PDB file of C-alpha atoms in Angstrom:
ATOM      1  CA  MET A 109      36.014 -93.779  40.969  1.00 50.00           C
ATOM      2  CA  GLN A 110      32.497 -95.056  40.114  1.00 53.00           C
ATOM      3  CA  LEU A 111      31.062 -91.606  40.429  1.00 53.00           C
ATOM      4  CA  LEU A 112      33.780 -89.960  38.395  1.00 58.00           C
ATOM      5  CA  CYS A 113      33.475 -92.463  35.543  1.00 61.00           C
ATOM      6  CA  ASN A 114      29.700 -92.869  35.785  1.00 62.00           C
ATOM      7  CA  LEU A 115      30.166 -96.623  36.368  1.00 66.00           C
ATOM      8  CA  GLN A 116      27.475 -98.830  37.865  1.00 68.00           C
ATOM      9  CA  PRO A 117      28.376-101.264  40.649  1.00 74.00           C
ATOM     10  CA  PHE A 118      28.895-104.782  39.493  1.00 72.00           C
ATOM     11  CA  THR A 119      26.138-106.045  41.656  1.00 75.00           C
ATOM     12  CA  ASN A 120      23.560-103.607  39.920  1.00 75.00           C
ATOM     13  CA  ILE A 121      24.929-104.907  36.448  1.00 79.00           C
ATOM     14  CA  ILE A 122      24.385-108.435  37.474  1.00 79.00           C
ATOM     15  CA  GLU A 123      20.969-107.978  38.834  1.00 78.00           C
ATOM     16  CA  LYS A 124      19.845-106.035  35.819  1.00 79.00           C
ATOM     17  CA  ASN A 125      21.165-108.663  33.351  1.00 83.00           C
ATOM     18  CA  ALA A 126      19.432-111.336  35.439  1.00 81.00           C
ATOM     19  CA  ALA A 127      16.175-109.457  35.224  1.00 80.00           C
ATOM     20  CA  ILE A 128      16.704-109.220  31.404  1.00 81.00           C
ATOM     21  CA  LEU A 129      17.393-112.960  31.098  1.00 84.00           C
ATOM     22  CA  PHE A 130      14.403-113.888  33.201  1.00 79.00           C
ATOM     23  CA  ASN A 131      12.007-111.849  31.148  1.00 79.00           C
ATOM     24  CA  ARG A 132      13.279-113.454  28.036  1.00 80.00           C
ATOM     25  CA  LEU A 133      12.802-116.914  29.484  1.00 81.00           C
ATOM     26  CA  ILE A 134       9.187-116.360  30.451  1.00 78.00           C
ATOM     27  CA  ARG A 135       8.500-115.251  26.857  1.00 77.00           C
ATOM     28  CA  LEU A 136       9.805-118.486  25.366  1.00 79.00           C
ATOM     29  CA  PRO A 137       7.139-119.918  22.972  1.00 75.00           C
ATOM     30  CA  ASN A 138       5.810-123.433  23.821  1.00 75.00           C
ATOM     31  CA  ASN A 139       7.576-123.462  27.141  1.00 74.00           C
ATOM     32  CA  SER A 140       5.691-122.534  30.308  1.00 77.00           C
ATOM     33  CA  PHE A 141       8.243-123.756  32.830  1.00 77.00           C
ATOM     34  CA  TRP A 142       9.584-120.345  33.732  1.00 73.00           C
ATOM     35  CA  ARG A 143       6.190-118.689  33.594  1.00 72.00           C
ATOM     36  CA  ASP A 144       4.624-121.203  35.815  1.00 75.00           C
ATOM     37  CA  TYR A 145       7.415-121.778  38.305  1.00 72.00           C
ATOM     38  CA  ASP A 146       6.286-121.585  41.846  1.00 68.00           C
ATOM     39  CA  SER A 147       9.064-119.687  43.532  1.00 63.00           C
ATOM     40  CA  ASP A 148       7.296-119.809  46.916  1.00 62.00           C
ATOM     41  CA  GLY A 149       6.788-123.667  46.865  1.00 60.00           C
ATOM     42  CA  GLY A 150      10.266-124.369  48.347  1.00 59.00           C
ATOM     43  CA  ARG A 151      13.856-123.589  47.951  1.00 59.00           C
ATOM     44  CA  ASN A 152      16.385-125.899  46.336  1.00 63.00           C
ATOM     45  CA  LEU A 153      19.352-124.074  47.806  1.00 64.00           C
ATOM     46  CA  LYS A 154      19.814-124.115  51.614  1.00 68.00           C
ATOM     47  CA  THR A 155      22.191-121.210  52.156  1.00 73.00           C
ATOM     48  CA  GLN A 156      21.101-118.639  49.594  1.00 75.00           C
ATOM     49  CA  LYS A 157      18.207-117.831  47.401  1.00 74.00           C
ATOM     50  CA  GLY A 158      17.827-119.171  43.826  1.00 73.00           C
ATOM     51  CA  PHE A 159      17.835-117.336  40.498  1.00 74.00           C
ATOM     52  CA  ILE A 160      14.050-116.776  40.232  1.00 74.00           C
ATOM     53  CA  GLN A 161      13.709-115.655  43.928  1.00 75.00           C
ATOM     54  CA  CYS A 162      16.415-113.084  43.472  1.00 75.00           C
ATOM     55  CA  VAL A 163      14.942-111.802  40.195  1.00 75.00           C
ATOM     56  CA  ARG A 164      11.485-111.494  41.475  1.00 71.00           C
ATOM     57  CA  GLU A 165      12.533-109.556  44.676  1.00 72.00           C
ATOM     58  CA  ASN A 166      14.327-107.037  42.635  1.00 70.00           C
ATOM     59  CA  ILE A 167      11.316-104.758  42.056  1.00 61.00           C
ATOM     60  CA  GLN A 168      13.428-102.057  40.523  1.00 60.00           C
ATOM     61  CA  TYR A 169      14.043-104.340  37.521  1.00 57.00           C
ATOM     62  CA  LYS A 170      10.439-105.583  37.217  1.00 59.00           C
ATOM     63  CA  VAL A 171       9.580-104.950  33.647  1.00 53.00           C
ATOM     64  CA  ILE A 172       6.491-107.125  33.250  1.00 52.00           C
ATOM     65  CA  ASN A 173       3.313-105.132  33.853  1.00 53.00           C
ATOM     66  CA  ASP A 174       0.754-107.529  35.577  1.00 50.00           C
ATOM     67  CA  VAL A 175      -2.065-105.072  35.133  1.00 52.00           C
ATOM     68  CA  PRO A 176      -3.917-105.563  31.802  1.00 50.00           C
ATOM     69  CA  PHE A 177      -4.267-102.467  29.662  1.00 52.00           C
ATOM     70  CA  GLU A 178      -6.897-101.499  27.104  1.00 58.00           C
ATOM     71  CA  LEU A 179      -5.990-102.086  23.525  1.00 56.00           C
ATOM     72  CA  LEU A 180      -6.282 -99.203  21.205  1.00 61.00           C
ATOM     73  CA  SER A 181      -9.089 -99.430  18.667  1.00 62.00           C
ATOM     74  CA  PHE A 182      -8.478 -99.331  14.985  1.00 63.00           C
ATOM     75  CA  ALA A 183      -8.322 -95.860  13.680  1.00 62.00           C
ATOM     76  CA  ASN A 184      -9.631 -94.799  10.254  1.00 64.00           C
ATOM     77  CA  PRO A 185      -6.931 -92.622   8.730  1.00 66.00           C
ATOM     78  CA  LEU A 186      -9.652 -90.589   6.983  1.00 60.00           C
ATOM     79  CA  ASP A 187     -10.765 -89.319  10.417  1.00 62.00           C
ATOM     80  CA  TYR A 188      -7.423 -87.658  10.807  1.00 61.00           C
ATOM     81  CA  ALA A 189      -6.628 -86.521   7.356  1.00 69.00           C
ATOM     82  CA  ILE A 190      -6.309 -82.762   6.996  1.00 77.00           C
ATOM     83  CA  LEU A 191      -7.706 -81.294   3.813  1.00 88.00           C
ATOM     84  CA  ASP A 192      -6.549 -78.138   2.164  1.00 92.00           C
ATOM     85  CA  ILE A 193      -9.538 -76.103   2.103  1.00 94.00           C
ATOM     86  CA  ARG A 194      -9.453 -72.383   1.710  1.00 94.00           C
ATOM     87  CA  LEU A 195     -12.503 -70.289   2.474  1.00 93.00           C
ATOM     88  CA  ASP A 196     -10.740 -66.954   2.112  1.00 93.00           C
ATOM     89  CA  LEU A 197      -9.480 -64.749  -0.765  1.00 94.00           C
ATOM     90  CA  VAL A 198      -6.173 -62.949  -1.150  1.00 92.00           C
ATOM     91  CA  LEU A 199      -7.839 -59.848   0.185  1.00 91.00           C
ATOM     92  CA  ASN A 200      -9.845 -59.887   3.525  1.00 89.00           C
ATOM     93  CA  VAL A 201     -13.178 -58.627   2.208  1.00 86.00           C
ATOM     94  CA  ARG A 202     -16.836 -59.476   2.862  1.00 85.00           C
ATOM     95  CA  LYS A 203     -18.989 -60.356  -0.082  1.00 84.00           C
ATOM     96  CA  ARG A 204     -21.851 -58.113   0.933  1.00 85.00           C
ATOM     97  CA  ASP A 205     -19.583 -55.028   1.029  1.00 88.00           C
ATOM     98  CA  LEU A 206     -18.376 -55.224  -2.613  1.00 89.00           C
ATOM     99  CA  SER A 207     -19.954 -55.107  -5.999  1.00 90.00           C
ATOM    100  CA  PRO A 208     -19.889 -58.053  -8.381  1.00 89.00           C
ATOM    101  CA  THR A 209     -17.133 -56.373 -10.433  1.00 91.00           C
ATOM    102  CA  ALA A 210     -14.881 -55.949  -7.427  1.00 92.00           C
ATOM    103  CA  LEU A 211     -15.513 -59.562  -6.278  1.00 91.00           C
ATOM    104  CA  HIS A 212     -14.798 -60.855  -9.763  1.00 89.00           C
ATOM    105  CA  ALA A 213     -11.417 -59.024  -9.850  1.00 92.00           C
ATOM    106  CA  ILE A 214     -10.533 -60.305  -6.294  1.00 94.00           C
ATOM    107  CA  ALA A 215     -11.633 -63.891  -7.078  1.00 92.00           C
ATOM    108  CA  LEU A 216      -9.565 -63.992 -10.238  1.00 92.00           C
ATOM    109  CA  GLU A 217      -6.538 -62.604  -8.487  1.00 95.00           C
ATOM    110  CA  THR A 218      -6.970 -65.319  -5.867  1.00 95.00           C
ATOM    111  CA  ILE A 219      -7.275 -68.154  -8.425  1.00 93.00           C
ATOM    112  CA  ASN A 220      -4.276 -66.868 -10.553  1.00 93.00           C
ATOM    113  CA  THR A 221      -1.938 -66.171  -7.574  1.00 95.00           C
ATOM    114  CA  ARG A 222      -2.506 -69.366  -5.750  1.00 96.00           C
ATOM    115  CA  PHE A 223      -3.267 -71.726  -8.567  1.00 95.00           C
ATOM    116  CA  PRO A 224      -1.672 -70.632 -11.800  1.00 94.00           C
ATOM    117  CA  LEU A 225      -3.443 -72.385 -14.740  1.00 88.00           C
ATOM    118  CA  GLU A 226      -0.175 -73.687 -16.161  1.00 91.00           C
ATOM    119  CA  GLU A 227       0.465 -75.565 -12.852  1.00 93.00           C
ATOM    120  CA  TRP A 228      -3.053 -76.488 -11.806  1.00 92.00           C
ATOM    121  CA  LEU A 229      -6.095 -78.001 -13.241  1.00 89.00           C
ATOM    122  CA  HIS A 230      -9.151 -75.797 -12.388  1.00 88.00           C
ATOM    123  CA  ILE A 231     -12.380 -77.596 -11.782  1.00 87.00           C
ATOM    124  CA  TYR A 232     -15.542 -75.411 -11.127  1.00 85.00           C
ATOM    125  CA  THR A 233     -18.457 -77.157  -9.384  1.00 83.00           C
ATOM    126  CA  ASP A 234     -21.973 -75.920  -8.756  1.00 74.00           C
ATOM    127  CA  GLY A 235     -25.268 -77.333  -7.540  1.00 60.00           C
ATOM    128  CA  SER A 236     -28.378 -75.736  -6.572  1.00 52.00           C
ATOM    129  CA  LEU A 237     -32.026 -76.200  -5.892  1.00 46.00           C
ATOM    130  CA  LEU A 238     -34.689 -74.834  -8.355  1.00 45.00           C
ATOM    131  CA  ASP A 239     -37.610 -76.381  -6.751  1.00 44.00           C
ATOM    132  CA  PHE A 240     -38.463 -79.458  -4.636  1.00 40.00           C
ATOM    133  CA  ALA A 241     -40.205 -81.212  -7.506  1.00 41.00           C
ATOM    134  CA  GLN A 242     -37.162 -81.338  -9.718  1.00 43.00           C
ATOM    135  CA  GLY A 243     -34.464 -81.440  -7.052  1.00 43.00           C
ATOM    136  CA  ALA A 244     -30.963 -80.036  -7.168  1.00 41.00           C
ATOM    137  CA  GLY A 245     -29.067 -79.679 -10.402  1.00 42.00           C
ATOM    138  CA  ILE A 246     -25.353 -80.394 -10.693  1.00 44.00           C
ATOM    139  CA  GLY A 247     -22.742 -78.837 -12.869  1.00 47.00           C
ATOM    140  CA  VAL A 248     -19.180 -79.785 -13.197  1.00 55.00           C
ATOM    141  CA  PHE A 249     -18.458 -78.159 -16.568  1.00 47.00           C
ATOM    142  CA  SER A 250     -19.451 -80.959 -18.906  1.00 35.00           C
ATOM    143  CA  HIS A 251     -21.730 -82.955 -16.565  1.00 39.00           C
ATOM    144  CA  LEU A 252     -25.283 -82.286 -16.909  1.00 40.00           C
ATOM    145  CA  PHE A 253     -27.915 -84.023 -14.855  1.00 43.00           C
ATOM    146  CA  SER A 254     -30.307 -83.634 -12.010  1.00 43.00           C
ATOM    147  CA  SER A 255     -29.663 -85.142  -8.677  1.00 46.00           C
ATOM    148  CA  GLY A 256     -33.266 -86.233  -8.313  1.00 51.00           C
ATOM    149  CA  PRO A 257     -36.364 -84.932  -6.493  1.00 49.00           C
ATOM    150  CA  LEU A 258     -36.447 -83.857  -2.762  1.00 41.00           C
ATOM    151  CA  THR A 259     -32.744 -83.127  -2.803  1.00 60.00           C
ATOM    152  CA  THR A 260     -31.404 -79.904  -1.379  1.00 72.00           C
ATOM    153  CA  HIS A 261     -29.177 -77.082  -2.372  1.00 75.00           C
ATOM    154  CA  PHE A 262     -26.443 -78.692  -0.160  1.00 83.00           C
ATOM    155  CA  ASP A 263     -26.939 -82.094  -1.754  1.00 83.00           C
ATOM    156  CA  GLY A 264     -26.348 -80.518  -5.207  1.00 81.00           C
ATOM    157  CA  GLU A 265     -23.073 -78.820  -4.140  1.00 86.00           C
ATOM    158  CA  VAL A 266     -21.735 -81.902  -2.458  1.00 88.00           C
ATOM    159  CA  GLU A 267     -22.808 -84.117  -5.436  1.00 86.00           C
ATOM    160  CA  ALA A 268     -20.997 -81.772  -7.798  1.00 86.00           C
ATOM    161  CA  ILE A 269     -17.788 -81.968  -5.789  1.00 90.00           C
ATOM    162  CA  HIS A 270     -18.186 -85.865  -5.617  1.00 90.00           C
ATOM    163  CA  ILE A 271     -18.464 -86.221  -9.335  1.00 88.00           C
ATOM    164  CA  ALA A 272     -15.343 -84.160  -9.860  1.00 87.00           C
ATOM    165  CA  LEU A 273     -13.450 -86.361  -7.347  1.00 91.00           C
ATOM    166  CA  GLN A 274     -14.665 -89.456  -9.152  1.00 90.00           C
ATOM    167  CA  GLN A 275     -13.367 -88.224 -12.452  1.00 86.00           C
ATOM    168  CA  LEU A 276      -9.961 -87.416 -10.854  1.00 88.00           C
ATOM    169  CA  ALA A 277      -9.832 -90.840  -9.129  1.00 89.00           C
ATOM    170  CA  VAL A 278     -10.047 -92.765 -12.399  1.00 87.00           C
ATOM    171  CA  ARG A 279      -8.030 -90.273 -14.626  1.00 83.00           C
ATOM    172  CA  LEU A 280      -5.065 -91.721 -16.457  1.00 83.00           C
ATOM    173  CA  PRO A 281      -2.428 -90.462 -16.355  1.00 86.00           C
ATOM    174  CA  PRO A 282      -3.312 -89.076 -12.847  1.00 87.00           C
ATOM    175  CA  ILE A 283      -3.485 -85.268 -12.231  1.00 86.00           C
ATOM    176  CA  GLU A 284      -0.534 -83.995 -10.227  1.00 91.00           C
ATOM    177  CA  ARG A 285      -2.375 -80.831  -8.883  1.00 92.00           C
ATOM    178  CA  ALA A 286      -5.993 -79.785  -9.122  1.00 92.00           C
ATOM    179  CA  VAL A 287      -8.050 -77.191  -7.425  1.00 92.00           C
ATOM    180  CA  ILE A 288     -11.800 -77.522  -7.010  1.00 92.00           C
ATOM    181  CA  LEU A 289     -13.461 -74.135  -6.997  1.00 90.00           C
ATOM    182  CA  SER A 290     -16.844 -74.006  -5.298  1.00 90.00           C
ATOM    183  CA  ASP A 291     -19.089 -71.149  -4.070  1.00 88.00           C
ATOM    184  CA  SER A 292     -20.625 -73.331  -1.419  1.00 89.00           C
ATOM    185  CA  THR A 293     -18.985 -72.715   1.986  1.00 92.00           C
ATOM    186  CA  SER A 294     -21.344 -75.147   3.701  1.00 90.00           C
ATOM    187  CA  ALA A 295     -20.184 -78.015   1.396  1.00 91.00           C
ATOM    188  CA  LEU A 296     -16.588 -77.103   1.911  1.00 93.00           C
ATOM    189  CA  GLN A 297     -16.923 -76.928   5.731  1.00 91.00           C
ATOM    190  CA  ALA A 298     -18.763 -80.325   5.689  1.00 90.00           C
ATOM    191  CA  LEU A 299     -15.798 -81.838   3.916  1.00 90.00           C
ATOM    192  CA  SER A 300     -13.385 -80.202   6.470  1.00 86.00           C
ATOM    193  CA  ASN A 301     -15.420 -81.330   9.612  1.00 81.00           C
ATOM    194  CA  TYR A 302     -15.560 -85.039   8.755  1.00 64.00           C
ATOM    195  CA  ASN A 303     -15.888 -86.322  12.270  1.00 65.00           C
ATOM    196  CA  GLU A 304     -18.959 -83.962  12.833  1.00 63.00           C
ATOM    197  CA  ASN A 305     -20.676 -84.716   9.706  1.00 62.00           C
ATOM    198  CA  ASN A 306     -22.800 -87.864   8.966  1.00 68.00           C
ATOM    199  CA  CYS A 307     -23.594 -87.055   5.489  1.00 82.00           C
ATOM    200  CA  LEU A 308     -22.958 -90.235   3.368  1.00 86.00           C
ATOM    201  CA  ARG A 309     -21.962 -88.219   0.234  1.00 88.00           C
ATOM    202  CA  VAL A 310     -19.461 -86.357   2.365  1.00 90.00           C
ATOM    203  CA  GLN A 311     -17.919 -89.662   3.439  1.00 88.00           C
ATOM    204  CA  ASN A 312     -17.800 -90.794  -0.053  1.00 90.00           C
ATOM    205  CA  CYS A 313     -15.864 -87.718  -1.056  1.00 91.00           C
ATOM    206  CA  ARG A 314     -13.320 -88.281   1.680  1.00 89.00           C
ATOM    207  CA  GLU A 315     -12.874 -91.938   0.584  1.00 89.00           C
ATOM    208  CA  LEU A 316     -12.245 -90.725  -2.923  1.00 92.00           C
ATOM    209  CA  LEU A 317      -9.644 -88.191  -1.768  1.00 91.00           C
ATOM    210  CA  GLY A 318      -7.787 -91.124  -0.224  1.00 87.00           C
ATOM    211  CA  LYS A 319      -7.625 -92.851  -3.696  1.00 88.00           C
ATOM    212  CA  ILE A 320      -6.272 -89.801  -5.550  1.00 90.00           C
ATOM    213  CA  LYS A 321      -2.540 -89.656  -5.700  1.00 87.00           C
ATOM    214  CA  GLY A 322      -2.210 -86.005  -6.761  1.00 90.00           C
ATOM    215  CA  LYS A 323      -2.546 -82.902  -4.608  1.00 93.00           C
ATOM    216  CA  ILE A 324      -6.180 -81.736  -4.280  1.00 94.00           C
ATOM    217  CA  VAL A 325      -7.054 -78.231  -2.897  1.00 96.00           C
ATOM    218  CA  PHE A 326     -10.578 -76.780  -2.280  1.00 96.00           C
ATOM    219  CA  GLN A 327     -10.990 -72.965  -2.906  1.00 95.00           C
ATOM    220  CA  TRP A 328     -14.120 -70.933  -2.167  1.00 94.00           C
ATOM    221  CA  VAL A 329     -15.096 -68.426  -4.826  1.00 91.00           C
ATOM    222  CA  PRO A 330     -17.858 -65.862  -4.612  1.00 90.00           C
ATOM    223  CA  SER A 331     -20.982 -66.633  -6.552  1.00 83.00           C
ATOM    224  CA  HIS A 332     -22.798 -64.294  -9.017  1.00 77.00           C
ATOM    225  CA  CYS A 333     -19.757 -62.263  -9.830  1.00 82.00           C
ATOM    226  CA  GLY A 334     -19.258 -63.284 -13.322  1.00 72.00           C
ATOM    227  CA  LEU A 335     -16.561 -65.879 -12.979  1.00 75.00           C
ATOM    228  CA  TRP A 336     -16.473 -67.696 -16.336  1.00 64.00           C
ATOM    229  CA  GLY A 337     -16.070 -71.221 -14.903  1.00 55.00           C
ATOM    230  CA  ASN A 338     -18.479 -70.717 -12.032  1.00 58.00           C
ATOM    231  CA  GLU A 339     -21.142 -69.401 -14.442  1.00 55.00           C
ATOM    232  CA  ARG A 340     -20.556 -72.349 -16.739  1.00 55.00           C
ATOM    233  CA  GLY A 341     -21.152 -74.675 -13.850  1.00 49.00           C
ATOM    234  CA  ARG A 342     -24.331 -72.788 -12.919  1.00 52.00           C
ATOM    235  CA  LEU A 343     -25.585 -73.093 -16.565  1.00 50.00           C
ATOM    236  CA  PHE A 344     -24.945 -76.874 -16.380  1.00 48.00           C
ATOM    237  CA  TRP A 345     -26.981 -77.305 -13.148  1.00 46.00           C
ATOM    238  CA  GLN A 346     -29.828 -75.293 -14.620  1.00 51.00           C
ATOM    239  CA  LYS A 347     -29.784 -77.593 -17.644  1.00 50.00           C
ATOM    240  CA  GLY A 348     -29.431 -80.581 -15.382  1.00 49.00           C
ATOM    241  CA  ASN A 349     -32.857 -79.807 -13.763  1.00 49.00           C
ATOM    242  CA  ARG A 350     -34.401 -79.891 -17.161  1.00 48.00           C
ATOM    243  CA  TYR A 351     -32.747 -83.011 -18.428  1.00 47.00           C
ATOM    244  CA  PRO A 352     -33.181 -86.241 -16.267  1.00 49.00           C
ATOM    245  CA  SER A 353     -30.343 -88.646 -15.750  1.00 48.00           C
ATOM    246  CA  GLU A 354     -29.549 -91.914 -13.935  1.00 48.00           C
ATOM    247  CA  LEU A 355     -29.275 -89.742 -10.690  1.00 46.00           C
ATOM    248  CA  SER A 356     -32.916 -88.718 -10.947  1.00 45.00           C
ATOM    249  CA  LYS A 357     -33.875 -92.424 -10.721  1.00 46.00           C
ATOM    250  CA  ARG A 358     -32.648 -92.599  -7.222  1.00 47.00           C
ATOM    251  CA  PRO A 359     -35.105 -92.716  -4.340  1.00 46.00           C
ATOM    252  CA  ASP A 360     -36.684 -89.504  -3.369  1.00 45.00           C
ATOM    253  CA  THR A 361     -34.413 -88.612  -0.495  1.00 45.00           C
ATOM    254  CA  SER A 362     -31.473 -86.500   0.395  1.00 49.00           C
ATOM    255  CA  PHE A 363     -28.138 -87.774  -0.212  1.00 47.00           C
ATOM    256  CA  CYS A 364     -27.158 -86.871   3.268  1.00 56.00           C
ATOM    257  CA  GLN A 365     -28.351 -89.839   5.179  1.00 47.00           C
ATOM    258  CA  THR A 366     -26.365 -91.166   8.235  1.00 40.00           C
ATOM    259  CA  GLY A 367     -23.815 -93.747   7.144  1.00 42.00           C
ATOM    260  CA  ASN A 368     -24.146 -97.252   8.586  1.00 40.00           C
TER     261      ASN A 368
END
């Protein structure tokens, strides 16, 4: 009958409930009687075992783990955030195999197909190095300044993205959807491989992304193919190398220093 109805013997039910009760008793706050009770110090009952002796002998119902386990360390959610970074175009082509005109057409098709202008805010960023004396210039459409001497091409690209994210983070009302268009695969890959990159500016970008409520997508676009927004960004970083700014007053070092 027990097998047909999938019923447990009453003895098993009593033992299981006794084990549950015991584990609740030893967890009572400000009461160590049950936790410190010496079940081996003597028996109060002459003919049968007491409650605690019976419970502790039923190993199958032992739910207390006496072996300490290692606590999990705090995890930074930024370490596990997956960014939407697209390094491909709508057509699988190699830049070196196509003319600037063909690249221009494919890049425009990619942008208009994936990120229609009526639905997405388009942000073009660019940063490059003219010479080590002036450093890397930065252009995010209307932002003109130099990133300071002894900075690299990579510094300029990452700084341009950082400035764009800064503006998105403080914009009111917040942007619902924005795409950051960059011709630097190295900068985009650095953002994607957060755990493998010690660049402080990359970390700053990831932190800003955590503050932006809208959806942000990064899209690679080919350089030197006549894209209007990309060329405007390039014009701005060239001007940025000629006109100093607050960034140029920073120490003569790369932005990519290992974060503390």
